[in-house]
Short mmCIF file of C-alpha atoms in Angstrom, two decimals:
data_model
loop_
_atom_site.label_atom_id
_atom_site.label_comp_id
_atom_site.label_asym_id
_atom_site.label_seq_id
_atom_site.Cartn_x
_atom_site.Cartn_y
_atom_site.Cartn_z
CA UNK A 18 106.45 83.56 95.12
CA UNK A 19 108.11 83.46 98.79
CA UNK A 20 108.18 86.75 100.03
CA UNK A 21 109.80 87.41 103.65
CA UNK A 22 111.76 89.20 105.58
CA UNK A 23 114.70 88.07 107.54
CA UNK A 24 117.31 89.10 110.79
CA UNK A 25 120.61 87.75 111.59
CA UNK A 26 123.31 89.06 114.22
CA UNK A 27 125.81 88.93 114.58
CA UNK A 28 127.15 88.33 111.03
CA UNK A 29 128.26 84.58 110.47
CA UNK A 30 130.30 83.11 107.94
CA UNK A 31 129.34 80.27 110.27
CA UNK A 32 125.49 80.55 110.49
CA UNK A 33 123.36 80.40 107.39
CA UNK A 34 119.79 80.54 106.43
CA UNK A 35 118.33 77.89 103.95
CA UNK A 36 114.82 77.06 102.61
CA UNK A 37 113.58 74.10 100.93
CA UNK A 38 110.22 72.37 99.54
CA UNK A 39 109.72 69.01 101.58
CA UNK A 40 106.98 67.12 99.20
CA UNK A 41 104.29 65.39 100.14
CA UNK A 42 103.71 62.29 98.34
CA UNK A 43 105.48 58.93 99.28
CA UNK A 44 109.24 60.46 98.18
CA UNK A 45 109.54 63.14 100.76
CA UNK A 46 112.12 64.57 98.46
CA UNK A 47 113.51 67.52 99.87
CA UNK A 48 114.23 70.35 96.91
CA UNK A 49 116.88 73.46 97.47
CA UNK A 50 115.51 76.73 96.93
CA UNK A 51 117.55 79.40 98.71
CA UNK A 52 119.33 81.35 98.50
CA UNK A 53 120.86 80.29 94.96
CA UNK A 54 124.27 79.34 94.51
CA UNK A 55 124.68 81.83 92.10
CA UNK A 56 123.46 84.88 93.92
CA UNK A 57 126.23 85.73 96.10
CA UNK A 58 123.89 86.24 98.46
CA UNK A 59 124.76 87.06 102.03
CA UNK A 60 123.15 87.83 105.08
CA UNK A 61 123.30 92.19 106.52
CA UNK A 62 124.32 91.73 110.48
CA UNK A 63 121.78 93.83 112.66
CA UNK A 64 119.16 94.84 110.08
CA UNK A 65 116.30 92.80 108.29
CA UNK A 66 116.87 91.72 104.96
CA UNK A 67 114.14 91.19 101.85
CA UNK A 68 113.53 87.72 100.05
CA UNK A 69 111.69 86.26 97.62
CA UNK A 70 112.02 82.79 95.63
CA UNK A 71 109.66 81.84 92.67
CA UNK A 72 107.85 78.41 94.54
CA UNK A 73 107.91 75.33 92.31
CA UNK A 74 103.91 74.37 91.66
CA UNK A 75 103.33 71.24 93.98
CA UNK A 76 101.96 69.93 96.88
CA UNK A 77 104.97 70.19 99.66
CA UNK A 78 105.27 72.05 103.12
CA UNK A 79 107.93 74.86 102.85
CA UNK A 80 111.59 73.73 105.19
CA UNK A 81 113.20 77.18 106.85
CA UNK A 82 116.18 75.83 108.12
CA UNK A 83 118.92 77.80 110.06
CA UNK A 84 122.27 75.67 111.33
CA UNK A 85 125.07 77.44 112.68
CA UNK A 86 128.80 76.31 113.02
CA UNK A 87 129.75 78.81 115.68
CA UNK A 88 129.85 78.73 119.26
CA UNK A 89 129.43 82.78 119.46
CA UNK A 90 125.51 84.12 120.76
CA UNK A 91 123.32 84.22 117.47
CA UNK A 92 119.98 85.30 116.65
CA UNK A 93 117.64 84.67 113.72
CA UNK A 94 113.90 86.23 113.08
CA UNK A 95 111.60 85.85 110.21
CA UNK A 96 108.52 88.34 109.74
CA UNK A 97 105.50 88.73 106.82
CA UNK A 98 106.00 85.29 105.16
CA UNK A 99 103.32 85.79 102.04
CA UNK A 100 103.29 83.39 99.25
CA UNK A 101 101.69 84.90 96.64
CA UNK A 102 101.41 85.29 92.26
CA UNK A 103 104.39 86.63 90.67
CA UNK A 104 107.09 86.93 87.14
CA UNK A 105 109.61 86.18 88.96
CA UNK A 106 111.67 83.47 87.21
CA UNK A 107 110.56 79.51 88.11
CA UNK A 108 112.79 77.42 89.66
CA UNK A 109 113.85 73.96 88.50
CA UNK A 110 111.27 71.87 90.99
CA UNK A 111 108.28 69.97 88.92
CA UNK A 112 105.02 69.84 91.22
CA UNK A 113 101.71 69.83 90.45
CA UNK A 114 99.34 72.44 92.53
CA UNK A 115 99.74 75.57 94.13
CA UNK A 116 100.77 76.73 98.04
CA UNK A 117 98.77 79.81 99.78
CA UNK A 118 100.24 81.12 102.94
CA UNK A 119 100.57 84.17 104.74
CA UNK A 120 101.07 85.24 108.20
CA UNK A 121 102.96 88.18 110.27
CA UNK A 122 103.33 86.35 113.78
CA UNK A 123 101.49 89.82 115.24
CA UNK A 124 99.05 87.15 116.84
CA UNK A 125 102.12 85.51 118.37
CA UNK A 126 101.51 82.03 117.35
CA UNK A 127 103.46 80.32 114.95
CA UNK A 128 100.59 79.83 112.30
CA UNK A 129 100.40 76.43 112.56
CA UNK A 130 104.08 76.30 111.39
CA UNK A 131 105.83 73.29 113.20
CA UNK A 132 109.37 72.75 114.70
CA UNK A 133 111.10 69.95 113.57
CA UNK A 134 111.62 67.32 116.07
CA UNK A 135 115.20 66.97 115.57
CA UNK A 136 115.75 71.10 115.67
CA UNK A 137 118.25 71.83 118.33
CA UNK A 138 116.30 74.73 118.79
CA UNK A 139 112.99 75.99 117.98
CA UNK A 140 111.34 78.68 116.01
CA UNK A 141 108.88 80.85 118.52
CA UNK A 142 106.86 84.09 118.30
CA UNK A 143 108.43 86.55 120.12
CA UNK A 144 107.79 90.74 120.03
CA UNK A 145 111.48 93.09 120.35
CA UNK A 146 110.27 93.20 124.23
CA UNK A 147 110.43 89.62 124.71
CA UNK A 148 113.24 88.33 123.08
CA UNK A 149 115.54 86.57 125.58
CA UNK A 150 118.69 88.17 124.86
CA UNK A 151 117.73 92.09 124.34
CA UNK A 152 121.47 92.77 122.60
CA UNK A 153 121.34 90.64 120.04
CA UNK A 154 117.95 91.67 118.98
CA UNK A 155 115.92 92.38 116.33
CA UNK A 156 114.47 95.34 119.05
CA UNK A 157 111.42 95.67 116.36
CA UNK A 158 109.45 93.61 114.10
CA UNK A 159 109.75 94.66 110.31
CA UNK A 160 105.82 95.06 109.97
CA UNK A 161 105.08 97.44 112.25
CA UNK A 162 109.27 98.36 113.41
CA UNK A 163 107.32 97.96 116.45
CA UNK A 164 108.67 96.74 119.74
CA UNK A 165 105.16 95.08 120.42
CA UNK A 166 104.46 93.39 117.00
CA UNK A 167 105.16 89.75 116.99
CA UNK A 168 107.83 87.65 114.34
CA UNK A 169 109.43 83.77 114.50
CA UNK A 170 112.64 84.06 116.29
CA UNK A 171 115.35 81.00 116.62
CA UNK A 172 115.21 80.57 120.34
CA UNK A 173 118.99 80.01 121.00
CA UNK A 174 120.44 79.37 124.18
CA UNK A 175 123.95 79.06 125.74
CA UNK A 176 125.72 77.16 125.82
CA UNK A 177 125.68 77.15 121.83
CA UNK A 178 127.19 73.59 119.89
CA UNK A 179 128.60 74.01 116.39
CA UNK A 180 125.95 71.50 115.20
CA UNK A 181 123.35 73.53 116.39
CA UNK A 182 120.35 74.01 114.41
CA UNK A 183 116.89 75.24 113.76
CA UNK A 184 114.31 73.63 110.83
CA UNK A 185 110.52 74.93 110.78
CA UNK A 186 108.01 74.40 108.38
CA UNK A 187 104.60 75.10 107.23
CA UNK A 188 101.95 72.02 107.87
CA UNK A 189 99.72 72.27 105.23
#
């Protein structure tokens, strides 16, 4: 399982969060994962938000992808991304081995995560003190809900596009 936690303000109907497995054998076939169709998920404005996705078995990095289409200020953080064992219902990926990963971003590094080179903007560590734009926040990791603890924040800078967007993943 993907666990993590996530931050988003202001609310978008316009910005969304996605995450896919990017294989790595010859195909590069790129695989949905979330959040479901199905789930009516959406993202809370101003506070982090919890989840988790049962990982197909497989060897593939893991694609966090955030594109907006609005040309309001936005922020986006992720904190504690742990893959670990769990029942939680498997998804409809086939792969073949198993992905081990966990990190906090209190270190501020990215744990060897890497931006994609055709990201409009790029996934950094930041702490709630040195966030560029203080307002839109998050003012506190979800960790510690410490000003001083580090997560991966979508650097975003005006002047914003509609295409605008944001892909990280993990390089192992």
């Amino acid at each position: 399982c993907l666990n993590f936690q996530y931050y988003a303000y202001p609310r978008s109907s316009n910005s969304f969060l996605r995450i896919y497995s990017w294989a790595s054998d010859e195909s590069k076939a790129i695989g949905f994962l979330w959040p479901e169709d199905k789930s009516g998920h959406h993202i809370t404005s101003g506070r982090w938000g919890w989840g988790i996705i049962n990982l197909p078995v497989g060897n593939y990095s893991l694609l966090f992808r955030v594109d907006t289409y609005d040309t309001s200020a936005y922020s986006f953080a992720l904190d504690n991304i742990d893959i670990i064992s769990c029942d939680y219902p498997p998804t409809t990926n086939s792969y073949n081995s198993l992905l081990s990963f966990s990190c906090n971003f209190d270190n501020l590094t990215v744990c060897e995560m890497i931006n994609d080179k055709n990201s409009t903007f790029n996934f950094t560590a930041f702490t709630g003190e040195t966030i560029p734009d203080q307002e839109l926040g998050p003012a506190r990791d979800h960790t510690h809900n410490s000003t001083s603890a580090g997560f991966l924040y979508w650097n975003q800078n005006l002047p914003v596009s509609t295409n605008d967007k944001g892909r990280v993943y993990l390089s192992k």
